[in-house]
């Protein structure tokens, strides 16, 4: 059953990311995944269940990829800036179509079952950034973590709209300025 689940989630990502959640039917998921419709519905009794599982899977994959990318940096400060370098590489991918979480939230809204996963993912990104800033030794790490998350989400939105990956580098430069100012405040 695990193979079917992976096939279904891979098909969901391909279709949802390219066309949006609402535009894709369970029959299209069946066709791309090559999983029979009865098994598809046994694995995910509803499209809402599939969307939640899809976002949960993407959350894990994004955080794992980001964690692996940051592992090459030695200091927390380098890791903070490395977040935006990683984003730049993601934005440069030819199939980049924005943030699956923001896209899904925009389509389905705050009352959808998927909203919980979106909010959890965005909270995890904020916690990661805040934790790194705290390791740098910044006094008000919570405030700076929120500001960095704004840079993260702003870069994603602008790169999606303009198809220009440099928005990640602009956010990186702003993050560097904010870090320097915050580090200066502690001296």
Short mmCIF file of C-alpha atoms in Angstrom, two decimals:
data_model
loop_
_atom_site.label_atom_id
_atom_site.label_comp_id
_atom_site.label_asym_id
_atom_site.label_seq_id
_atom_site.Cartn_x
_atom_site.Cartn_y
_atom_site.Cartn_z
CA UNK A 1 0.00 0.00 0.00
CA UNK A 2 2.96 2.35 0.63
CA UNK A 3 3.94 2.24 -3.06
CA UNK A 4 0.43 3.32 -4.05
CA UNK A 5 0.50 6.14 -1.51
CA UNK A 6 3.83 7.42 -2.89
CA UNK A 7 2.52 7.21 -6.46
CA UNK A 8 -0.61 9.12 -5.51
CA UNK A 9 1.31 11.83 -3.65
CA UNK A 10 3.76 12.20 -6.55
CA UNK A 11 0.86 12.57 -8.99
CA UNK A 12 -0.85 15.04 -6.63
CA UNK A 13 2.28 17.16 -6.51
CA UNK A 14 2.72 17.13 -10.26
CA UNK A 15 -0.90 18.08 -10.93
CA UNK A 16 -1.67 20.37 -7.98
CA UNK A 17 1.54 22.34 -8.41
CA UNK A 18 1.03 22.78 -12.16
CA UNK A 19 -2.72 23.41 -12.22
CA UNK A 20 -3.94 24.19 -8.71
CA UNK A 21 -5.87 22.04 -6.28
CA UNK A 22 -9.38 22.93 -7.42
CA UNK A 23 -8.70 22.31 -11.11
CA UNK A 24 -7.48 18.74 -10.56
CA UNK A 25 -9.91 15.84 -10.22
CA UNK A 26 -9.41 12.55 -8.45
CA UNK A 27 -9.74 10.88 -11.85
CA UNK A 28 -6.74 12.87 -13.10
CA UNK A 29 -4.80 11.80 -10.01
CA UNK A 30 -5.77 8.21 -10.81
CA UNK A 31 -4.63 8.54 -14.41
CA UNK A 32 -1.24 10.07 -13.58
CA UNK A 33 -0.56 7.84 -10.56
CA UNK A 34 -1.81 4.71 -12.35
CA UNK A 35 -3.45 3.65 -9.11
CA UNK A 36 -6.97 2.23 -9.53
CA UNK A 37 -9.71 4.60 -8.37
CA UNK A 38 -10.93 2.19 -5.67
CA UNK A 39 -7.40 1.99 -4.19
CA UNK A 40 -7.03 5.75 -4.50
CA UNK A 41 -10.21 6.27 -2.45
CA UNK A 42 -9.16 3.56 0.00
CA UNK A 43 -5.91 5.44 0.59
CA UNK A 44 -7.50 8.91 0.57
CA UNK A 45 -11.27 8.76 1.16
CA UNK A 46 -11.73 12.34 -0.09
CA UNK A 47 -9.90 14.99 -2.05
CA UNK A 48 -9.56 16.99 1.19
CA UNK A 49 -7.76 14.00 2.74
CA UNK A 50 -5.43 13.87 -0.26
CA UNK A 51 -4.71 17.61 -0.14
CA UNK A 52 -3.88 17.44 3.57
CA UNK A 53 -1.57 14.43 3.03
CA UNK A 54 0.02 16.14 0.02
CA UNK A 55 0.79 19.31 2.01
CA UNK A 56 2.02 17.27 4.96
CA UNK A 57 4.36 15.40 2.62
CA UNK A 58 5.58 18.64 0.98
CA UNK A 59 6.17 20.17 4.42
CA UNK A 60 8.45 17.29 5.37
CA UNK A 61 10.27 17.37 2.02
CA UNK A 62 10.82 21.15 2.09
CA UNK A 63 12.09 21.13 5.67
CA UNK A 64 14.36 18.14 5.00
CA UNK A 65 15.79 19.80 1.88
CA UNK A 66 16.33 23.08 3.69
CA UNK A 67 17.94 21.30 6.64
CA UNK A 68 20.32 19.46 4.32
CA UNK A 69 21.21 22.69 2.52
CA UNK A 70 21.95 24.47 5.81
CA UNK A 71 24.11 21.61 7.10
CA UNK A 72 27.00 22.83 4.93
CA UNK A 73 27.28 26.09 6.87
CA UNK A 74 29.32 26.35 10.06
CA UNK A 75 27.77 29.27 11.90
CA UNK A 76 24.17 30.19 12.69
CA UNK A 77 24.71 33.53 10.93
CA UNK A 78 25.80 31.74 7.75
CA UNK A 79 22.78 29.46 8.07
CA UNK A 80 20.38 32.42 8.29
CA UNK A 81 21.83 33.82 5.07
CA UNK A 82 22.04 30.31 3.61
CA UNK A 83 18.25 30.04 3.83
CA UNK A 84 17.97 32.73 1.16
CA UNK A 85 20.76 31.20 -0.94
CA UNK A 86 18.79 27.93 -0.90
CA UNK A 87 15.66 29.81 -1.93
CA UNK A 88 17.54 31.32 -4.87
CA UNK A 89 18.38 27.83 -6.14
CA UNK A 90 14.76 26.74 -5.74
CA UNK A 91 13.51 29.82 -7.59
CA UNK A 92 15.88 29.08 -10.48
CA UNK A 93 14.21 25.73 -11.20
CA UNK A 94 12.32 25.82 -14.51
CA UNK A 95 9.19 24.35 -12.91
CA UNK A 96 9.09 26.83 -10.00
CA UNK A 97 5.50 28.00 -9.55
CA UNK A 98 5.61 29.49 -6.09
CA UNK A 99 4.94 28.09 -2.66
CA UNK A 100 2.59 25.10 -2.60
CA UNK A 101 1.40 26.19 0.83
CA UNK A 102 0.60 29.78 -0.11
CA UNK A 103 -0.93 28.66 -3.40
CA UNK A 104 -3.18 26.11 -1.71
CA UNK A 105 -4.20 28.53 1.05
CA UNK A 106 -5.04 31.12 -1.59
CA UNK A 107 -7.23 28.62 -3.42
CA UNK A 108 -8.97 26.96 -0.49
CA UNK A 109 -8.95 29.59 2.26
CA UNK A 110 -8.68 29.59 6.02
CA UNK A 111 -11.63 27.26 6.58
CA UNK A 112 -10.28 24.38 4.54
CA UNK A 113 -8.82 21.28 6.22
CA UNK A 114 -5.53 22.10 4.45
CA UNK A 115 -5.20 25.46 6.24
CA UNK A 116 -3.95 23.74 9.40
CA UNK A 117 -0.99 22.25 7.50
CA UNK A 118 -0.22 25.58 5.82
CA UNK A 119 -0.20 27.41 9.16
CA UNK A 120 1.94 24.68 10.72
CA UNK A 121 4.45 24.90 7.86
CA UNK A 122 4.70 28.69 8.03
CA UNK A 123 5.11 28.43 11.81
CA UNK A 124 7.91 25.88 11.39
CA UNK A 125 9.76 28.21 9.01
CA UNK A 126 9.40 31.07 11.50
CA UNK A 127 10.65 28.81 14.32
CA UNK A 128 13.65 27.75 12.24
CA UNK A 129 14.59 31.34 11.45
CA UNK A 130 14.00 32.49 15.03
CA UNK A 131 16.07 29.60 16.39
CA UNK A 132 18.97 30.44 14.08
CA UNK A 133 18.79 34.12 15.05
CA UNK A 134 18.72 33.12 18.72
CA UNK A 135 21.90 31.05 18.13
CA UNK A 136 23.52 34.13 16.57
CA UNK A 137 22.90 35.83 19.91
CA UNK A 138 20.44 38.51 18.86
CA UNK A 139 18.57 40.01 21.81
CA UNK A 140 15.09 40.11 20.27
CA UNK A 141 15.26 36.92 18.25
CA UNK A 142 11.47 36.57 18.09
CA UNK A 143 11.02 39.93 16.38
CA UNK A 144 13.87 39.34 13.95
CA UNK A 145 12.56 35.85 13.18
CA UNK A 146 9.20 37.34 12.18
CA UNK A 147 10.97 39.93 10.00
CA UNK A 148 13.01 37.22 8.29
CA UNK A 149 9.86 35.22 7.67
CA UNK A 150 8.44 38.30 5.96
CA UNK A 151 11.51 38.36 3.74
CA UNK A 152 11.05 34.62 3.05
CA UNK A 153 7.40 34.94 2.04
CA UNK A 154 7.95 38.21 0.18
CA UNK A 155 10.75 36.69 -1.88
CA UNK A 156 8.54 33.72 -2.78
CA UNK A 157 5.63 35.88 -3.85
CA UNK A 158 7.78 38.27 -5.90
CA UNK A 159 9.75 35.45 -7.55
CA UNK A 160 6.48 33.73 -8.43
CA UNK A 161 5.00 36.87 -9.96
CA UNK A 162 8.07 38.09 -11.81
CA UNK A 163 9.85 34.78 -12.57
CA UNK A 164 13.03 36.47 -11.27
CA UNK A 165 14.98 34.37 -8.76
CA UNK A 166 17.04 37.39 -7.65
CA UNK A 167 14.32 38.28 -5.14
CA UNK A 168 15.88 35.65 -2.88
CA UNK A 169 19.23 37.44 -3.12
CA UNK A 170 17.61 40.80 -2.36
CA UNK A 171 16.00 39.24 0.71
CA UNK A 172 19.38 37.76 1.65
CA UNK A 173 20.99 41.21 1.49
CA UNK A 174 18.19 42.67 3.63
CA UNK A 175 18.56 39.81 6.11
CA UNK A 176 22.30 40.53 6.30
CA UNK A 177 21.56 44.20 7.07
CA UNK A 178 19.00 43.27 9.72
CA UNK A 179 21.42 40.80 11.32
CA UNK A 180 24.24 43.35 11.37
CA UNK A 181 21.97 45.95 12.97
CA UNK A 182 20.72 43.45 15.57
CA UNK A 183 24.26 42.29 16.33
CA UNK A 184 25.34 45.93 16.68
CA UNK A 185 22.59 46.47 19.25
CA UNK A 186 24.13 43.89 21.58
CA UNK A 187 27.56 45.58 21.64
#
